[in-house]
GROMACS .gro file of C-alpha atoms in nm:
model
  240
    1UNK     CA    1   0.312   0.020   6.713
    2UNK     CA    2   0.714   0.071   6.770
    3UNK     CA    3   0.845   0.257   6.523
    4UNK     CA    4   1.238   0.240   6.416
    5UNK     CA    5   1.473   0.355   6.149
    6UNK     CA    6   1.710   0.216   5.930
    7UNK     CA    7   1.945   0.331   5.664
    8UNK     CA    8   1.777   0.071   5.369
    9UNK     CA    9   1.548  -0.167   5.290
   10UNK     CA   10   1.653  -0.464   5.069
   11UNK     CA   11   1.431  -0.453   4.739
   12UNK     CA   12   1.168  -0.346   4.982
   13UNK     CA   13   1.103  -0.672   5.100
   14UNK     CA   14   1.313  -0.721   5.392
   15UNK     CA   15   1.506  -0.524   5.619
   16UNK     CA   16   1.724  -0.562   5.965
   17UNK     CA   17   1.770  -0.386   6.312
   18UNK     CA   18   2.121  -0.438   6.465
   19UNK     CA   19   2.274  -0.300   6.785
   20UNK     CA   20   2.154  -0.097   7.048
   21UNK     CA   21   1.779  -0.072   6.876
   22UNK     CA   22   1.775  -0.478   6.824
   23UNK     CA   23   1.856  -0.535   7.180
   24UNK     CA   24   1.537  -0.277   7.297
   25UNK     CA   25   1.331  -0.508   7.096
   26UNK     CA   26   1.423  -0.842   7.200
   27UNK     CA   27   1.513  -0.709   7.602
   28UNK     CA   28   1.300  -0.411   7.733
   29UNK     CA   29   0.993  -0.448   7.434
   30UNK     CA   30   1.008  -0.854   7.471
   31UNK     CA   31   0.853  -0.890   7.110
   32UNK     CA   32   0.890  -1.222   6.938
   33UNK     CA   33   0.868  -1.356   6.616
   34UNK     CA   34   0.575  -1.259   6.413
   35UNK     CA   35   0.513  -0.931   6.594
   36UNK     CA   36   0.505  -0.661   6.392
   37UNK     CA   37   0.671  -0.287   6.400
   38UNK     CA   38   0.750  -0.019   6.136
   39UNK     CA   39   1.079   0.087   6.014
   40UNK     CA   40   1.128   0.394   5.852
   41UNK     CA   41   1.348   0.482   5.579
   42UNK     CA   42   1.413   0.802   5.334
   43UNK     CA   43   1.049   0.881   5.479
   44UNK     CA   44   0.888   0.568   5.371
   45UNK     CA   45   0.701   0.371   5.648
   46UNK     CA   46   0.726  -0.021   5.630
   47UNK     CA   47   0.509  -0.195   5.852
   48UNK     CA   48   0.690  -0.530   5.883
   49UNK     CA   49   0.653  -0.867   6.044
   50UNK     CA   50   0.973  -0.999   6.238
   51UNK     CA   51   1.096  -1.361   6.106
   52UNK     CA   52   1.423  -1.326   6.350
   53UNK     CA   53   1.508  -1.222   6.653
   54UNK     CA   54   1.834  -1.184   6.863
   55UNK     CA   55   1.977  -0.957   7.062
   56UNK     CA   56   2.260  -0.862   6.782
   57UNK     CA   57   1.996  -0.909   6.473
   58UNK     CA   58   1.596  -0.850   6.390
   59UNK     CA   59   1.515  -0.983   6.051
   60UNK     CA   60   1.209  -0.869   5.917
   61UNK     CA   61   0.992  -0.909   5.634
   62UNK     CA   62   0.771  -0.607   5.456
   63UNK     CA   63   0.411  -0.636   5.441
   64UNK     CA   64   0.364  -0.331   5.292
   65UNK     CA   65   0.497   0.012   5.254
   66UNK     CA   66   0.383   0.375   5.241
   67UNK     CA   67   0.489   0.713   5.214
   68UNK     CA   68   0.499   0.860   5.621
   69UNK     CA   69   0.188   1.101   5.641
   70UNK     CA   70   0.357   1.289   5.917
   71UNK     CA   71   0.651   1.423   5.749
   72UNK     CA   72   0.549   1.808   5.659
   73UNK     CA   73   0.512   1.909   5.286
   74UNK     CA   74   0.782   2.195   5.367
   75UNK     CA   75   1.141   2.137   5.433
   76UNK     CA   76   1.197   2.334   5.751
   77UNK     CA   77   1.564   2.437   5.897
   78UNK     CA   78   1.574   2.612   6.218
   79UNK     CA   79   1.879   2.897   6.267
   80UNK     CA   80   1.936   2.888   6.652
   81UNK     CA   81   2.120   3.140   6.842
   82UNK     CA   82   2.305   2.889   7.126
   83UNK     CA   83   2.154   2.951   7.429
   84UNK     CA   84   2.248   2.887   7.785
   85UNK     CA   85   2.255   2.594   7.936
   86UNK     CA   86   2.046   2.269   7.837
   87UNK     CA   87   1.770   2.488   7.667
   88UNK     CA   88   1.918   2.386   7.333
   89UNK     CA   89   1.822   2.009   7.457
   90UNK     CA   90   1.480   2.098   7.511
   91UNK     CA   91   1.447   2.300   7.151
   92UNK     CA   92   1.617   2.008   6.989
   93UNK     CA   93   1.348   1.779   7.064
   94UNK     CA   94   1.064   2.001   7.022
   95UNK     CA   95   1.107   2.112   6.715
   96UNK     CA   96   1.179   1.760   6.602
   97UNK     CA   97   0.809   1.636   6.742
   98UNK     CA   98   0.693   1.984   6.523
   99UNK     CA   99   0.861   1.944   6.217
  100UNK     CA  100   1.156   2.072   6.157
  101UNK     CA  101   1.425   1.854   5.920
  102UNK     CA  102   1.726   2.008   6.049
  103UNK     CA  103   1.881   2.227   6.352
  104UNK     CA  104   2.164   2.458   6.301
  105UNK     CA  105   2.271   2.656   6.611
  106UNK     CA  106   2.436   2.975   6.535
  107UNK     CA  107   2.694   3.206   6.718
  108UNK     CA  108   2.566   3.520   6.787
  109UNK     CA  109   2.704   3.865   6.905
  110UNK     CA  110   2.450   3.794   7.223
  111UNK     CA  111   2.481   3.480   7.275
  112UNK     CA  112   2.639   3.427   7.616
  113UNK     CA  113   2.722   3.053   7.603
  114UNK     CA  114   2.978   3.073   7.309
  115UNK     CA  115   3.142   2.724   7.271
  116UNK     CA  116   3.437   2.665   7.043
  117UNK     CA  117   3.379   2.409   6.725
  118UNK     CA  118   3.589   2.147   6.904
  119UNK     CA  119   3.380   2.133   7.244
  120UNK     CA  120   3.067   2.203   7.073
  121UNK     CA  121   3.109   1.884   6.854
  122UNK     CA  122   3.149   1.678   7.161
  123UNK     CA  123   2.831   1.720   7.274
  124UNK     CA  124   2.641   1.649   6.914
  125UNK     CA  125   2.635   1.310   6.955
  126UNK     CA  126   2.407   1.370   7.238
  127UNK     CA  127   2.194   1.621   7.058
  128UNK     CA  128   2.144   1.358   6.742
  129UNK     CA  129   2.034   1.119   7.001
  130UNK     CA  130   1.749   1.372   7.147
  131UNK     CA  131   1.656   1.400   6.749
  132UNK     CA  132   1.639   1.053   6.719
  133UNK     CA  133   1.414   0.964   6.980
  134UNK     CA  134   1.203   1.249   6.930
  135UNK     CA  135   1.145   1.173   6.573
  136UNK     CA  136   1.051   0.787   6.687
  137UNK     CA  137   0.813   0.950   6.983
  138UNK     CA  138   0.638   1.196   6.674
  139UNK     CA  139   0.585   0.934   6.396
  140UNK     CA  140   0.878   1.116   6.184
  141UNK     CA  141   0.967   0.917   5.880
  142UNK     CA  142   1.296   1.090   5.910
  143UNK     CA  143   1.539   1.140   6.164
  144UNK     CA  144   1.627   1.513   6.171
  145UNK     CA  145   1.972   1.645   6.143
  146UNK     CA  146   2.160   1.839   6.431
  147UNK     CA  147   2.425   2.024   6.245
  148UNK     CA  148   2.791   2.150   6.409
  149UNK     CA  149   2.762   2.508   6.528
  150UNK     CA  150   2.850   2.822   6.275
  151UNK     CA  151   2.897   3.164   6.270
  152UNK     CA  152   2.643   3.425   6.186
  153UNK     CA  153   2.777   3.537   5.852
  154UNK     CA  154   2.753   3.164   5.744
  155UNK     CA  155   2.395   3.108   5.854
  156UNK     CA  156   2.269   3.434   5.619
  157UNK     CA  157   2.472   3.250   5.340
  158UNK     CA  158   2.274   2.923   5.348
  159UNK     CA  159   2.011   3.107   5.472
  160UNK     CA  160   2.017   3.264   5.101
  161UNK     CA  161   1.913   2.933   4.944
  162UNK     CA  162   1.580   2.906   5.096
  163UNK     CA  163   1.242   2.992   4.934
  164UNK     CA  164   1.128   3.161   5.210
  165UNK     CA  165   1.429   3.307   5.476
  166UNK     CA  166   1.279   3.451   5.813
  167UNK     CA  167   1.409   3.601   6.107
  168UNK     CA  168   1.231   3.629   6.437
  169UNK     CA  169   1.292   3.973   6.507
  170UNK     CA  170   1.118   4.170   6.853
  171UNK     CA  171   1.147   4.515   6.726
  172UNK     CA  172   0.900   4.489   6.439
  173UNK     CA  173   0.892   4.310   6.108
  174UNK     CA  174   0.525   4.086   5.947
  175UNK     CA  175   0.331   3.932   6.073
  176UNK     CA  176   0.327   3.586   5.982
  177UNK     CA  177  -0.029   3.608   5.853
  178UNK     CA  178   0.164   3.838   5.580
  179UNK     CA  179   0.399   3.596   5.440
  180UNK     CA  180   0.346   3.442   5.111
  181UNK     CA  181   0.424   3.107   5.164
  182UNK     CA  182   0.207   2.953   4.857
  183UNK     CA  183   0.472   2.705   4.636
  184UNK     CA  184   0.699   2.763   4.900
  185UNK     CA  185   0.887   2.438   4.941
  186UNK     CA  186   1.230   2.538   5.182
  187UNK     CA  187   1.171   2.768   5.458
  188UNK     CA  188   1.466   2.879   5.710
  189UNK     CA  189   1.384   3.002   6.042
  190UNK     CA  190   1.653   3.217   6.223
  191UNK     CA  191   1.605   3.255   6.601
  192UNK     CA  192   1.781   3.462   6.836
  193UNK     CA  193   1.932   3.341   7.220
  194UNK     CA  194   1.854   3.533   7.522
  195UNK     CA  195   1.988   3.896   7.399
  196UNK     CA  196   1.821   3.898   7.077
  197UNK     CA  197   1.981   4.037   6.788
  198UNK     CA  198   2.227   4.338   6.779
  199UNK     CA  199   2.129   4.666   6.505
  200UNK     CA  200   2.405   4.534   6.293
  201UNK     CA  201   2.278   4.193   6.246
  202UNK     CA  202   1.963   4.306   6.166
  203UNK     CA  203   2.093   4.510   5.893
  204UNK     CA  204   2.286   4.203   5.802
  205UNK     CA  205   1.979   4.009   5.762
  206UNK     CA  206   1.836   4.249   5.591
  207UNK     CA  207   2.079   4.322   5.302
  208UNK     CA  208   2.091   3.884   5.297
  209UNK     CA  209   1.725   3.927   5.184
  210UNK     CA  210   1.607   3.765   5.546
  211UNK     CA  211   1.235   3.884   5.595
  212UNK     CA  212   1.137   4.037   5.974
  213UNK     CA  213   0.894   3.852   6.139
  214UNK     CA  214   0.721   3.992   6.457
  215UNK     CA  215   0.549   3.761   6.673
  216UNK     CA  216   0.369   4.062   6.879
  217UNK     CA  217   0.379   4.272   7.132
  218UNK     CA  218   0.477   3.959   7.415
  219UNK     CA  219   0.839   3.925   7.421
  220UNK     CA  220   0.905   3.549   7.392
  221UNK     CA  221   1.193   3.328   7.574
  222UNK     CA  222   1.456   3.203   7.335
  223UNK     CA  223   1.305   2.842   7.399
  224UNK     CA  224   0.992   2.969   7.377
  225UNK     CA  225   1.007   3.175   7.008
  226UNK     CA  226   1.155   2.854   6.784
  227UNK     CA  227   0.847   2.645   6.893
  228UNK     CA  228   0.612   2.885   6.815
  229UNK     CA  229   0.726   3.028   6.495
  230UNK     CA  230   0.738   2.640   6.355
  231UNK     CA  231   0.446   2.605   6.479
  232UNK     CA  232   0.272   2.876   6.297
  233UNK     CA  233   0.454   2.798   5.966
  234UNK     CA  234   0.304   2.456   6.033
  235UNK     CA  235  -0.032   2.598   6.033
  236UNK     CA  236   0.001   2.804   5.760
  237UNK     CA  237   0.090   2.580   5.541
  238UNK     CA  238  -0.118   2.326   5.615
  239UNK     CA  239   0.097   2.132   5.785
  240UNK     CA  240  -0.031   2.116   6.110
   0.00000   0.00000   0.00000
């Protein structure tokens, strides 16, 4: 069933789709009045029944409502060093469809595509859009946040607010199997790009109270290591 989002529901009984979403229903999906589609909102899935239809305006009415069963039970933030190129595109979505609830990419020491604030911005309207669609592809009852770019020293400082703060690190650390992650509720993921960390930012991380985590002995690509770390604190937690 097509699946959209909107920012409220009015006394959960009705809702509308304007704009560009309203015009993929009534053009490209051809629906018509009295098909039905679910909106999400704040994580809540409404299946709903449309009463109007225009390429400006859906109305819709709620049938009934229901807290989204694929939105994780942990509220996962990936730390990502910017890579090169359009990787950051492809880790965007991916960790979207896996369950992350936000994406922060970092400036590194290594990193070797180091964009300023100002261009960097530019292109976050485009990276929103990748979360968007990815969460509407996965069944997300959220739409996952891209965040503006940051420096290192800030990303161990919100890191610090997390239950359970973790840095991929290829030189050693846990294993994942070895984190306690029972009444964890926030955990913060903090990814290298193609160079890794430097000794300094590892002691950084350390002192922060970041835990090393070693994924083994296979040295994974920076697009690579995000998916599978969220992936395995999926698992473990019971959320995949």
């Amino acid at each position: 069933m097509p699946r959209f989002f909107v920012d409220s529901i009015s006394d959960e009984k009705y809702a509308q789709i304007t704009g560009e979403d309203a015009r993929h229903i009534s053009r490209s999906l051809r629906m018509k009045k009295e098909d039905t589609l679910i909106v999400s909102c704040d994580g809540i899935d409404y299946s709903c029944v449309i009463k109007g239809i225009s390429d400006d305006l859906i109305s819709l009415e709620v049938l009934f409502f229901n807290k989204c069963s694929s939105e994780p039970s942990i509220d996962l933030t990936l730390y990502q060093a910017v890579p090169k190129l359009d990787k950051l595109e492809m880790i965007i979505q991916k960790s979207v469809e896996l369950g992350a609830n936000r994406i922060v990419p970092v400036l590194t020491h290594r990193c070797i595509s180091r964009p300023s604030e100002k261009d960097f911005s530019k292109k976050l309207i485009r990276y929103q859009k990748i979360a968007l669609e990815a969460a509407k592809q996965s069944g997300r009852g959220i739409i996952p946040e891209v965040l503006p770019i940051i420096n290192y020293a800030e990303a161990l400082d919100r890191m610090k607010n997390s239950d359970c703060p973790l840095m991929l690190y290829e030189q050693g650390g846990v294993r994942f199997s070895e984190v306690n992650f029972e009444s964890v509720k926030t955990v913060s993921l903090l990814i290298g790009s193609e160079g890794g960390f430097d000794e300094e930012e590892v002691v950084k991380a350390d002192n922060a109270g970041v835990k090393r985590i070693w994924l083994g002995d296979r040295i994974l690509r920076c697009e690579t290591a995000p998916l599978a770390a969220i992936s395995v604190t999926m698992f473990l937690t019971g959320n995949l």
